[in-house]
C-alpha cells in the first residue's frame, strides 16, 4: 500500500524519508530519522516500533546491514514487514517479509534506497533511486520529493494514494523538515511539494528562533512586536 524513498545527503549530513500511501496519515507511523545517525522507513503492515529501534541500533555503531539483521531477528511478525534503512556512511539495508503485499520491490542506490508494495510494476523503487542520484546538489528534501514524484510517473501503487510525508533531519535533535498531507482525494504528493515550497523560505528562521531568539526574525503577524524592527 506504500512506496518510499530513504536518503542521505553526503555533503550536508542530512537524512530523510519521503513516503506516500493509499492509507490515511502515513507520516504519523512510517518515516523515522535521527540527526547524525540515519533514517528508517517501516511500511507494508506497519510496526512503528521498528523505526526508533532501528535508529537506536545505528546509534550504537552498527552498520545498516548489521542493524537490519539485529532488528528483524527480534521483530514481531517480520513476515508482514517491509523496512529500509540508511546509516551515517550511506550504507543501506532492507527487508521485505514473505507476506509483503502484492507486487513489491526494493532498490538500493547511491545514498538512498527505494521500496514499495502493491505497486503497478516492480520498477518503481529503482526509478525513484535513479532520480535521487541524478539530482545531486539540490536540497535533500527536493531530491526526496523528486524521487517520490518519479515513482508516481513510473506507475506508483495499484490504486490512488491519499497521504504523503516528508521528514528531514540535520544538526538538531528535532526535524529540520516534518511536513505531511494526512488525507487528500487528489494527488497528495503535489500538495506536499507545495507545502515544502512554502516552508523552505522560513525553515532556517525556525532554527534560529529556537537557538537564539534575540537574533531571530519576527513572525510578521499582528501583535508581534518584532514586526516593527
PDB file of C-alpha atoms in Angstrom:
ATOM      1  CA  UNK A   1       0.000   0.000   0.000  1.00  0.00           C
ATOM      2  CA  UNK A   2       3.052   2.218   0.159  1.00  0.00           C
ATOM      3  CA  UNK A   3       6.177   3.385  -1.600  1.00  0.00           C
ATOM      4  CA  UNK A   4       9.006   5.377  -0.083  1.00  0.00           C
ATOM      5  CA  UNK A   5      12.497   6.747  -0.560  1.00  0.00           C
ATOM      6  CA  UNK A   6      15.049   6.919   2.244  1.00  0.00           C
ATOM      7  CA  UNK A   7      18.069   9.107   1.542  1.00  0.00           C
ATOM      8  CA  UNK A   8      21.202  10.831   2.768  1.00  0.00           C
ATOM      9  CA  UNK A   9      22.998  13.964   1.599  1.00  0.00           C
ATOM     10  CA  UNK A  10      26.710  13.196   1.679  1.00  0.00           C
ATOM     11  CA  UNK A  11      27.604  16.920   1.561  1.00  0.00           C
ATOM     12  CA  UNK A  12      25.451  18.173   4.442  1.00  0.00           C
ATOM     13  CA  UNK A  13      24.943  15.019   6.501  1.00  0.00           C
ATOM     14  CA  UNK A  14      21.167  15.333   6.302  1.00  0.00           C
ATOM     15  CA  UNK A  15      18.958  12.235   6.392  1.00  0.00           C
ATOM     16  CA  UNK A  16      15.371  11.957   5.286  1.00  0.00           C
ATOM     17  CA  UNK A  17      12.382   9.982   4.103  1.00  0.00           C
ATOM     18  CA  UNK A  18       9.661  10.751   1.578  1.00  0.00           C
ATOM     19  CA  UNK A  19       6.689   8.404   1.584  1.00  0.00           C
ATOM     20  CA  UNK A  20       3.164   8.039   0.207  1.00  0.00           C
ATOM     21  CA  UNK A  21       0.344   5.523   0.535  1.00  0.00           C
ATOM     22  CA  UNK A  22      -3.336   4.868  -0.021  1.00  0.00           C
ATOM     23  CA  UNK A  23      -3.996   4.916   3.743  1.00  0.00           C
ATOM     24  CA  UNK A  24      -4.529   7.912   5.996  1.00  0.00           C
ATOM     25  CA  UNK A  25      -1.713   9.748   7.820  1.00  0.00           C
ATOM     26  CA  UNK A  26       1.262   7.705   6.615  1.00  0.00           C
ATOM     27  CA  UNK A  27       3.733  10.219   8.072  1.00  0.00           C
ATOM     28  CA  UNK A  28       2.494   9.548  11.593  1.00  0.00           C
ATOM     29  CA  UNK A  29       3.856   5.991  11.699  1.00  0.00           C
ATOM     30  CA  UNK A  30       6.257   5.146   8.840  1.00  0.00           C
ATOM     31  CA  UNK A  31       9.191   7.623   8.384  1.00  0.00           C
ATOM     32  CA  UNK A  32      11.913   7.872  11.023  1.00  0.00           C
ATOM     33  CA  UNK A  33      15.196   9.789  11.080  1.00  0.00           C
ATOM     34  CA  UNK A  34      17.751  10.922  13.644  1.00  0.00           C
ATOM     35  CA  UNK A  35      20.406  13.606  13.151  1.00  0.00           C
ATOM     36  CA  UNK A  36      23.907  12.173  12.782  1.00  0.00           C
ATOM     37  CA  UNK A  37      22.551   8.618  12.828  1.00  0.00           C
ATOM     38  CA  UNK A  38      20.426   7.695   9.826  1.00  0.00           C
ATOM     39  CA  UNK A  39      16.888   7.111   8.601  1.00  0.00           C
ATOM     40  CA  UNK A  40      14.394   4.248   8.519  1.00  0.00           C
ATOM     41  CA  UNK A  41      11.110   3.622   6.720  1.00  0.00           C
ATOM     42  CA  UNK A  42       8.809   0.925   8.075  1.00  0.00           C
ATOM     43  CA  UNK A  43       5.838   0.044   5.874  1.00  0.00           C
ATOM     44  CA  UNK A  44       3.528  -2.631   4.408  1.00  0.00           C
ATOM     45  CA  UNK A  45       1.763  -3.854   7.586  1.00  0.00           C
ATOM     46  CA  UNK A  46       3.479  -1.186   9.651  1.00  0.00           C
ATOM     47  CA  UNK A  47       5.086  -1.681  13.049  1.00  0.00           C
ATOM     48  CA  UNK A  48       6.146   1.850  14.091  1.00  0.00           C
ATOM     49  CA  UNK A  49       8.306   0.438  16.883  1.00  0.00           C
ATOM     50  CA  UNK A  50      10.830  -0.672  14.287  1.00  0.00           C
ATOM     51  CA  UNK A  51      11.687   2.927  13.414  1.00  0.00           C
ATOM     52  CA  UNK A  52      13.206   4.010  16.710  1.00  0.00           C
ATOM     53  CA  UNK A  53      14.535   0.527  17.411  1.00  0.00           C
ATOM     54  CA  UNK A  54      16.447   0.594  14.131  1.00  0.00           C
ATOM     55  CA  UNK A  55      17.825   4.068  14.819  1.00  0.00           C
ATOM     56  CA  UNK A  56      18.917   3.005  18.295  1.00  0.00           C
ATOM     57  CA  UNK A  57      20.933   0.156  16.777  1.00  0.00           C
ATOM     58  CA  UNK A  58      22.564   2.525  14.289  1.00  0.00           C
ATOM     59  CA  UNK A  59      23.393   4.965  17.064  1.00  0.00           C
ATOM     60  CA  UNK A  60      25.183   2.166  18.922  1.00  0.00           C
ATOM     61  CA  UNK A  61      27.593   1.937  15.991  1.00  0.00           C
ATOM     62  CA  UNK A  62      26.104  -0.841  13.881  1.00  0.00           C
ATOM     63  CA  UNK A  63      26.177  -0.538  10.111  1.00  0.00           C
ATOM     64  CA  UNK A  64      22.814  -0.521   8.336  1.00  0.00           C
ATOM     65  CA  UNK A  65      23.111  -4.223   7.335  1.00  0.00           C
ATOM     66  CA  UNK A  66      24.089  -5.209  10.874  1.00  0.00           C
ATOM     67  CA  UNK A  67      21.296  -3.144  12.387  1.00  0.00           C
ATOM     68  CA  UNK A  68      18.698  -4.553   9.999  1.00  0.00           C
ATOM     69  CA  UNK A  69      19.704  -8.133  10.797  1.00  0.00           C
ATOM     70  CA  UNK A  70      19.513  -7.473  14.527  1.00  0.00           C
ATOM     71  CA  UNK A  71      16.235  -5.567  14.200  1.00  0.00           C
ATOM     72  CA  UNK A  72      14.375  -8.170  12.192  1.00  0.00           C
ATOM     73  CA  UNK A  73      15.732 -11.075  14.225  1.00  0.00           C
ATOM     74  CA  UNK A  74      13.680  -9.787  17.152  1.00  0.00           C
ATOM     75  CA  UNK A  75      10.789  -8.153  15.266  1.00  0.00           C
ATOM     76  CA  UNK A  76       7.203  -9.210  15.875  1.00  0.00           C
ATOM     77  CA  UNK A  77       5.679 -10.865  12.776  1.00  0.00           C
ATOM     78  CA  UNK A  78       8.611  -9.995  10.494  1.00  0.00           C
ATOM     79  CA  UNK A  79       6.965 -11.744   7.548  1.00  0.00           C
ATOM     80  CA  UNK A  80       4.497  -8.832   7.345  1.00  0.00           C
ATOM     81  CA  UNK A  81       7.069  -6.020   7.434  1.00  0.00           C
ATOM     82  CA  UNK A  82       8.891  -4.052   4.764  1.00  0.00           C
ATOM     83  CA  UNK A  83      11.720  -1.929   6.184  1.00  0.00           C
ATOM     84  CA  UNK A  84      14.503   0.168   4.660  1.00  0.00           C
ATOM     85  CA  UNK A  85      17.422   1.866   6.358  1.00  0.00           C
ATOM     86  CA  UNK A  86      20.431   4.105   5.682  1.00  0.00           C
ATOM     87  CA  UNK A  87      23.293   4.826   8.075  1.00  0.00           C
ATOM     88  CA  UNK A  88      25.681   7.746   8.590  1.00  0.00           C
ATOM     89  CA  UNK A  89      28.124   6.406   5.987  1.00  0.00           C
ATOM     90  CA  UNK A  90      25.453   5.926   3.333  1.00  0.00           C
ATOM     91  CA  UNK A  91      25.252   2.157   3.703  1.00  0.00           C
ATOM     92  CA  UNK A  92      21.758   0.779   3.105  1.00  0.00           C
ATOM     93  CA  UNK A  93      19.797  -2.279   4.155  1.00  0.00           C
ATOM     94  CA  UNK A  94      16.300  -3.567   3.528  1.00  0.00           C
ATOM     95  CA  UNK A  95      13.819  -6.250   4.496  1.00  0.00           C
ATOM     96  CA  UNK A  96      10.713  -7.462   2.687  1.00  0.00           C
ATOM     97  CA  UNK A  97       8.922 -10.229   4.557  1.00  0.00           C
ATOM     98  CA  UNK A  98       7.328 -13.190   2.816  1.00  0.00           C
ATOM     99  CA  UNK A  99       3.870 -11.656   3.292  1.00  0.00           C
ATOM    100  CA  UNK A 100       4.722  -8.241   1.815  1.00  0.00           C
ATOM    101  CA  UNK A 101       1.664  -7.281  -0.196  1.00  0.00           C
ATOM    102  CA  UNK A 102       1.220  -7.561  -3.949  1.00  0.00           C
ATOM    103  CA  UNK A 103       3.910  -6.561  -6.422  1.00  0.00           C
ATOM    104  CA  UNK A 104       6.758  -5.334  -4.242  1.00  0.00           C
ATOM    105  CA  UNK A 105      10.397  -4.487  -4.657  1.00  0.00           C
ATOM    106  CA  UNK A 106      13.363  -2.687  -3.107  1.00  0.00           C
ATOM    107  CA  UNK A 107      16.122  -0.804  -4.950  1.00  0.00           C
ATOM    108  CA  UNK A 108      19.256   0.442  -3.182  1.00  0.00           C
ATOM    109  CA  UNK A 109      21.058   3.333  -4.866  1.00  0.00           C
ATOM    110  CA  UNK A 110      23.784   5.844  -4.142  1.00  0.00           C
ATOM    111  CA  UNK A 111      22.973   7.266  -0.681  1.00  0.00           C
ATOM    112  CA  UNK A 112      19.387   6.035  -0.928  1.00  0.00           C
ATOM    113  CA  UNK A 113      17.037   3.086  -1.022  1.00  0.00           C
ATOM    114  CA  UNK A 114      13.567   2.967  -2.555  1.00  0.00           C
ATOM    115  CA  UNK A 115      10.880   0.442  -1.659  1.00  0.00           C
ATOM    116  CA  UNK A 116       7.238  -0.272  -2.318  1.00  0.00           C
ATOM    117  CA  UNK A 117       4.417  -2.778  -2.153  1.00  0.00           C
ATOM    118  CA  UNK A 118       1.133  -3.186  -4.025  1.00  0.00           C
ATOM    119  CA  UNK A 119       2.884  -1.481  -6.940  1.00  0.00           C
ATOM    120  CA  UNK A 120       1.724  -1.171 -10.521  1.00  0.00           C
ATOM    121  CA  UNK A 121       5.074  -2.627 -11.544  1.00  0.00           C
ATOM    122  CA  UNK A 122       8.323  -3.653  -9.831  1.00  0.00           C
ATOM    123  CA  UNK A 123      10.378  -0.864 -11.447  1.00  0.00           C
ATOM    124  CA  UNK A 124       9.016   1.935  -9.233  1.00  0.00           C
ATOM    125  CA  UNK A 125      11.702   1.772  -6.479  1.00  0.00           C
ATOM    126  CA  UNK A 126      14.581   1.718  -8.987  1.00  0.00           C
ATOM    127  CA  UNK A 127      13.180   4.750 -10.803  1.00  0.00           C
ATOM    128  CA  UNK A 128      12.974   6.670  -7.531  1.00  0.00           C
ATOM    129  CA  UNK A 129      16.563   5.774  -6.639  1.00  0.00           C
ATOM    130  CA  UNK A 130      17.798   6.789 -10.095  1.00  0.00           C
ATOM    131  CA  UNK A 131      16.135  10.208  -9.964  1.00  0.00           C
ATOM    132  CA  UNK A 132      17.512  10.779  -6.463  1.00  0.00           C
ATOM    133  CA  UNK A 133      21.040  10.049  -7.697  1.00  0.00           C
ATOM    134  CA  UNK A 134      20.598  12.362 -10.679  1.00  0.00           C
ATOM    135  CA  UNK A 135      19.589  15.324  -8.508  1.00  0.00           C
ATOM    136  CA  UNK A 136      22.833  15.821  -6.566  1.00  0.00           C
ATOM    137  CA  UNK A 137      23.442  19.393  -5.478  1.00  0.00           C
ATOM    138  CA  UNK A 138      19.840  20.098  -4.543  1.00  0.00           C
ATOM    139  CA  UNK A 139      18.425  20.181  -1.037  1.00  0.00           C
ATOM    140  CA  UNK A 140      17.753  16.700   0.306  1.00  0.00           C
ATOM    141  CA  UNK A 141      14.051  17.475   0.633  1.00  0.00           C
ATOM    142  CA  UNK A 142      13.909  18.398  -3.061  1.00  0.00           C
ATOM    143  CA  UNK A 143      15.699  15.195  -4.033  1.00  0.00           C
ATOM    144  CA  UNK A 144      13.366  13.031  -1.975  1.00  0.00           C
ATOM    145  CA  UNK A 145      10.280  14.688  -3.428  1.00  0.00           C
ATOM    146  CA  UNK A 146      11.629  14.387  -6.959  1.00  0.00           C
ATOM    147  CA  UNK A 147      12.101  10.683  -6.347  1.00  0.00           C
ATOM    148  CA  UNK A 148       8.591  10.308  -4.989  1.00  0.00           C
ATOM    149  CA  UNK A 149       7.142  12.146  -7.988  1.00  0.00           C
ATOM    150  CA  UNK A 150       9.126   9.873 -10.303  1.00  0.00           C
ATOM    151  CA  UNK A 151       7.601   6.907  -8.505  1.00  0.00           C
ATOM    152  CA  UNK A 152       4.127   8.148  -9.405  1.00  0.00           C
ATOM    153  CA  UNK A 153       5.116   8.658 -13.039  1.00  0.00           C
ATOM    154  CA  UNK A 154       6.627   5.165 -13.127  1.00  0.00           C
ATOM    155  CA  UNK A 155       3.312   3.648 -12.085  1.00  0.00           C
ATOM    156  CA  UNK A 156       3.045   4.136  -8.346  1.00  0.00           C
ATOM    157  CA  UNK A 157       0.572   1.995  -6.438  1.00  0.00           C
ATOM    158  CA  UNK A 158      -2.158  -0.181  -7.849  1.00  0.00           C
ATOM    159  CA  UNK A 159      -4.706   2.312  -6.524  1.00  0.00           C
ATOM    160  CA  UNK A 160      -4.703   6.042  -5.725  1.00  0.00           C
ATOM    161  CA  UNK A 161      -2.523   7.408  -2.942  1.00  0.00           C
ATOM    162  CA  UNK A 162      -4.133   9.601  -0.282  1.00  0.00           C
ATOM    163  CA  UNK A 163      -1.422  10.649   2.168  1.00  0.00           C
ATOM    164  CA  UNK A 164       2.247  11.608   1.981  1.00  0.00           C
ATOM    165  CA  UNK A 165       5.039  12.811   4.227  1.00  0.00           C
ATOM    166  CA  UNK A 166       8.478  14.400   4.105  1.00  0.00           C
ATOM    167  CA  UNK A 167      10.913  14.124   7.011  1.00  0.00           C
ATOM    168  CA  UNK A 168      14.460  15.568   7.046  1.00  0.00           C
ATOM    169  CA  UNK A 169      16.890  15.871   9.954  1.00  0.00           C
ATOM    170  CA  UNK A 170      20.149  17.800  10.051  1.00  0.00           C
ATOM    171  CA  UNK A 171      22.105  19.132  13.043  1.00  0.00           C
ATOM    172  CA  UNK A 172      19.443  19.429  15.737  1.00  0.00           C
ATOM    173  CA  UNK A 173      17.637  16.814  17.803  1.00  0.00           C
ATOM    174  CA  UNK A 174      14.351  17.826  16.179  1.00  0.00           C
ATOM    175  CA  UNK A 175      13.476  17.624  12.475  1.00  0.00           C
ATOM    176  CA  UNK A 176      14.570  20.304  10.055  1.00  0.00           C
ATOM    177  CA  UNK A 177      11.543  19.399   7.918  1.00  0.00           C
ATOM    178  CA  UNK A 178       8.484  17.477   9.074  1.00  0.00           C
ATOM    179  CA  UNK A 179       5.638  18.022   6.617  1.00  0.00           C
ATOM    180  CA  UNK A 180       2.657  15.870   5.819  1.00  0.00           C
ATOM    181  CA  UNK A 181      -0.575  15.597   3.935  1.00  0.00           C
ATOM    182  CA  UNK A 182      -2.680  13.288   6.058  1.00  0.00           C
ATOM    183  CA  UNK A 183      -5.519  12.886   3.529  1.00  0.00           C
ATOM    184  CA  UNK A 184      -6.212  14.110   0.040  1.00  0.00           C
ATOM    185  CA  UNK A 185      -8.620  12.874  -2.595  1.00  0.00           C
ATOM    186  CA  UNK A 186      -6.290  14.412  -5.163  1.00  0.00           C
ATOM    187  CA  UNK A 187      -2.564  13.750  -5.504  1.00  0.00           C
ATOM    188  CA  UNK A 188      -1.089  14.309  -2.013  1.00  0.00           C
ATOM    189  CA  UNK A 189       2.436  14.481  -3.439  1.00  0.00           C
ATOM    190  CA  UNK A 190       1.556  17.633  -5.373  1.00  0.00           C
ATOM    191  CA  UNK A 191       0.161  19.183  -2.193  1.00  0.00           C
ATOM    192  CA  UNK A 192       3.204  18.085  -0.216  1.00  0.00           C
ATOM    193  CA  UNK A 193       5.543  19.678  -2.745  1.00  0.00           C
ATOM    194  CA  UNK A 194       3.644  22.987  -2.494  1.00  0.00           C
ATOM    195  CA  UNK A 195       3.828  22.803   1.281  1.00  0.00           C
ATOM    196  CA  UNK A 196       7.594  22.300   1.079  1.00  0.00           C
ATOM    197  CA  UNK A 197       7.930  25.266  -1.299  1.00  0.00           C
ATOM    198  CA  UNK A 198       6.046  27.438   1.196  1.00  0.00           C
ATOM    199  CA  UNK A 199       8.005  26.134   4.170  1.00  0.00           C
ATOM    200  CA  UNK A 200      11.541  26.236   2.776  1.00  0.00           C
ATOM    201  CA  UNK A 201      11.975  30.062   2.888  1.00  0.00           C
ATOM    202  CA  UNK A 202      11.034  30.028   6.597  1.00  0.00           C
ATOM    203  CA  UNK A 203      12.876  26.847   7.552  1.00  0.00           C
ATOM    204  CA  UNK A 204      16.130  28.357   8.855  1.00  0.00           C
ATOM    205  CA  UNK A 205      14.300  31.070  10.790  1.00  0.00           C
ATOM    206  CA  UNK A 206      12.639  28.442  12.963  1.00  0.00           C
ATOM    207  CA  UNK A 207      16.036  27.011  13.863  1.00  0.00           C
ATOM    208  CA  UNK A 208      17.311  30.494  14.787  1.00  0.00           C
ATOM    209  CA  UNK A 209      14.234  31.161  16.927  1.00  0.00           C
ATOM    210  CA  UNK A 210      14.980  28.021  18.884  1.00  0.00           C
ATOM    211  CA  UNK A 211      18.714  28.560  19.343  1.00  0.00           C
ATOM    212  CA  UNK A 212      18.980  32.381  19.571  1.00  0.00           C
ATOM    213  CA  UNK A 213      15.622  34.152  19.924  1.00  0.00           C
ATOM    214  CA  UNK A 214      17.245  37.589  20.166  1.00  0.00           C
ATOM    215  CA  UNK A 215      18.710  37.186  16.684  1.00  0.00           C
ATOM    216  CA  UNK A 216      15.592  35.642  15.188  1.00  0.00           C
ATOM    217  CA  UNK A 217      13.408  37.345  12.607  1.00  0.00           C
ATOM    218  CA  UNK A 218       9.896  38.325  13.620  1.00  0.00           C
ATOM    219  CA  UNK A 219       6.905  36.203  12.815  1.00  0.00           C
ATOM    220  CA  UNK A 220       5.348  39.106  10.953  1.00  0.00           C
ATOM    221  CA  UNK A 221       1.893  38.566  12.443  1.00  0.00           C
ATOM    222  CA  UNK A 222      -0.403  41.070  14.163  1.00  0.00           C
ATOM    223  CA  UNK A 223       0.698  41.688  17.741  1.00  0.00           C
ATOM    224  CA  UNK A 224       4.273  40.546  17.152  1.00  0.00           C
ATOM    225  CA  UNK A 225       6.442  43.392  18.460  1.00  0.00           C
ATOM    226  CA  UNK A 226       9.278  42.129  16.296  1.00  0.00           C
ATOM    227  CA  UNK A 227       7.448  43.157  13.167  1.00  0.00           C
ATOM    228  CA  UNK A 228       8.396  46.768  13.999  1.00  0.00           C
ATOM    229  CA  UNK A 229      12.119  46.062  13.577  1.00  0.00           C
TER     230      UNK A 229
END
